[in-house]
Amino acid sequence: DGIVPEPAGGAHRDPAQAAKALKKTLVSALKSLQGIEVETLVEERLTKWRQFGRFAIEESPTPTNPEKVS
């Protein structure tokens, strides 16, 4: 995962430079994945996607010296 940098003014202003940046980013990402078993990559990706949207609700702590509220 990452962000591909765009040329000044956006990719539509300089498509050739945008293509170079995309190629550089993709080649770097693919190199970092070389040597990792396909099953491992798939499991890591599934684990990541399963975590989206999860959150935890923590209960408010109970005061140690609660005061009477009238």
PDB file of N, CA and C in Angstrom, residues 4-28:
ATOM      1  N   VAL A   4       1.285   7.012  -4.875  1.00  0.00           N
ATOM      2  CA  VAL A   4       2.169   7.312  -6.003  1.00  0.00           C
ATOM      3  C   VAL A   4       2.205   8.827  -6.151  1.00  0.00           C
ATOM      4  N   PRO A   5       3.389   9.432  -6.080  1.00  0.00           N
ATOM      5  CA  PRO A   5       3.465  10.884  -6.205  1.00  0.00           C
ATOM      6  C   PRO A   5       3.069  11.340  -7.611  1.00  0.00           C
ATOM      7  N   GLU A   6       2.332  12.438  -7.668  1.00  0.00           N
ATOM      8  CA  GLU A   6       1.910  12.991  -8.957  1.00  0.00           C
ATOM      9  C   GLU A   6       2.823  14.143  -9.351  1.00  0.00           C
ATOM     10  N   PRO A   7       2.937  14.368 -10.659  1.00  0.00           N
ATOM     11  CA  PRO A   7       3.674  15.554 -11.110  1.00  0.00           C
ATOM     12  C   PRO A   7       2.921  16.823 -10.685  1.00  0.00           C
ATOM     13  N   ALA A   8       3.625  17.937 -10.648  1.00  0.00           N
ATOM     14  CA  ALA A   8       2.980  19.202 -10.296  1.00  0.00           C
ATOM     15  C   ALA A   8       1.791  19.454 -11.213  1.00  0.00           C
ATOM     16  N   GLY A   9       0.671  19.802 -10.627  1.00  0.00           N
ATOM     17  CA  GLY A   9      -0.526  20.088 -11.413  1.00  0.00           C
ATOM     18  C   GLY A   9      -1.381  18.864 -11.671  1.00  0.00           C
ATOM     19  N   GLY A  10      -0.907  17.692 -11.314  1.00  0.00           N
ATOM     20  CA  GLY A  10      -1.697  16.473 -11.489  1.00  0.00           C
ATOM     21  C   GLY A  10      -1.194  15.614 -12.629  1.00  0.00           C
ATOM     22  N   ALA A  11      -1.590  14.353 -12.602  1.00  0.00           N
ATOM     23  CA  ALA A  11      -1.128  13.384 -13.594  1.00  0.00           C
ATOM     24  C   ALA A  11      -1.567  13.752 -15.010  1.00  0.00           C
ATOM     25  N   HIS A  12      -2.715  14.389 -15.139  1.00  0.00           N
ATOM     26  CA  HIS A  12      -3.208  14.752 -16.473  1.00  0.00           C
ATOM     27  C   HIS A  12      -2.341  15.819 -17.149  1.00  0.00           C
ATOM     28  N   ARG A  13      -1.577  16.554 -16.373  1.00  0.00           N
ATOM     29  CA  ARG A  13      -0.711  17.592 -16.940  1.00  0.00           C
ATOM     30  C   ARG A  13       0.582  17.017 -17.509  1.00  0.00           C
ATOM     31  N   ASP A  14       1.016  15.875 -16.966  1.00  0.00           N
ATOM     32  CA  ASP A  14       2.262  15.263 -17.427  1.00  0.00           C
ATOM     33  C   ASP A  14       2.136  13.738 -17.337  1.00  0.00           C
ATOM     34  N   PRO A  15       1.382  13.141 -18.270  1.00  0.00           N
ATOM     35  CA  PRO A  15       1.150  11.696 -18.222  1.00  0.00           C
ATOM     36  C   PRO A  15       2.436  10.869 -18.267  1.00  0.00           C
ATOM     37  N   ALA A  16       3.439  11.324 -19.004  1.00  0.00           N
ATOM     38  CA  ALA A  16       4.691  10.566 -19.091  1.00  0.00           C
ATOM     39  C   ALA A  16       5.384  10.508 -17.730  1.00  0.00           C
ATOM     40  N   GLN A  17       5.423  11.625 -17.042  1.00  0.00           N
ATOM     41  CA  GLN A  17       6.039  11.656 -15.710  1.00  0.00           C
ATOM     42  C   GLN A  17       5.209  10.837 -14.726  1.00  0.00           C
ATOM     43  N   ALA A  18       3.890  10.901 -14.843  1.00  0.00           N
ATOM     44  CA  ALA A  18       3.023  10.105 -13.970  1.00  0.00           C
ATOM     45  C   ALA A  18       3.270   8.615 -14.195  1.00  0.00           C
ATOM     46  N   ALA A  19       3.449   8.219 -15.455  1.00  0.00           N
ATOM     47  CA  ALA A  19       3.723   6.816 -15.777  1.00  0.00           C
ATOM     48  C   ALA A  19       5.061   6.375 -15.188  1.00  0.00           C
ATOM     49  N   LYS A  20       6.064   7.240 -15.253  1.00  0.00           N
ATOM     50  CA  LYS A  20       7.374   6.912 -14.671  1.00  0.00           C
ATOM     51  C   LYS A  20       7.266   6.720 -13.158  1.00  0.00           C
ATOM     52  N   ALA A  21       6.521   7.605 -12.514  1.00  0.00           N
ATOM     53  CA  ALA A  21       6.355   7.507 -11.058  1.00  0.00           C
ATOM     54  C   ALA A  21       5.608   6.228 -10.692  1.00  0.00           C
ATOM     55  N   LEU A  22       4.597   5.887 -11.479  1.00  0.00           N
ATOM     56  CA  LEU A  22       3.841   4.658 -11.233  1.00  0.00           C
ATOM     57  C   LEU A  22       4.730   3.437 -11.405  1.00  0.00           C
ATOM     58  N   LYS A  23       5.519   3.420 -12.470  1.00  0.00           N
ATOM     59  CA  LYS A  23       6.423   2.293 -12.717  1.00  0.00           C
ATOM     60  C   LYS A  23       7.415   2.140 -11.568  1.00  0.00           C
ATOM     61  N   LYS A  24       8.009   3.247 -11.150  1.00  0.00           N
ATOM     62  CA  LYS A  24       8.995   3.204 -10.064  1.00  0.00           C
ATOM     63  C   LYS A  24       8.360   2.646  -8.787  1.00  0.00           C
ATOM     64  N   THR A  25       7.156   3.098  -8.477  1.00  0.00           N
ATOM     65  CA  THR A  25       6.464   2.644  -7.273  1.00  0.00           C
ATOM     66  C   THR A  25       6.110   1.165  -7.362  1.00  0.00           C
ATOM     67  N   LEU A  26       5.605   0.735  -8.519  1.00  0.00           N
ATOM     68  CA  LEU A  26       5.231  -0.670  -8.691  1.00  0.00           C
ATOM     69  C   LEU A  26       6.440  -1.595  -8.642  1.00  0.00           C
ATOM     70  N   VAL A  27       7.519  -1.212  -9.305  1.00  0.00           N
ATOM     71  CA  VAL A  27       8.730  -2.039  -9.300  1.00  0.00           C
ATOM     72  C   VAL A  27       9.251  -2.190  -7.871  1.00  0.00           C
ATOM     73  N   SER A  28       9.259  -1.099  -7.126  1.00  0.00           N
ATOM     74  CA  SER A  28       9.720  -1.145  -5.738  1.00  0.00           C
ATOM     75  C   SER A  28       8.828  -2.060  -4.899  1.00  0.00           C
TER      76      SER A  28
END
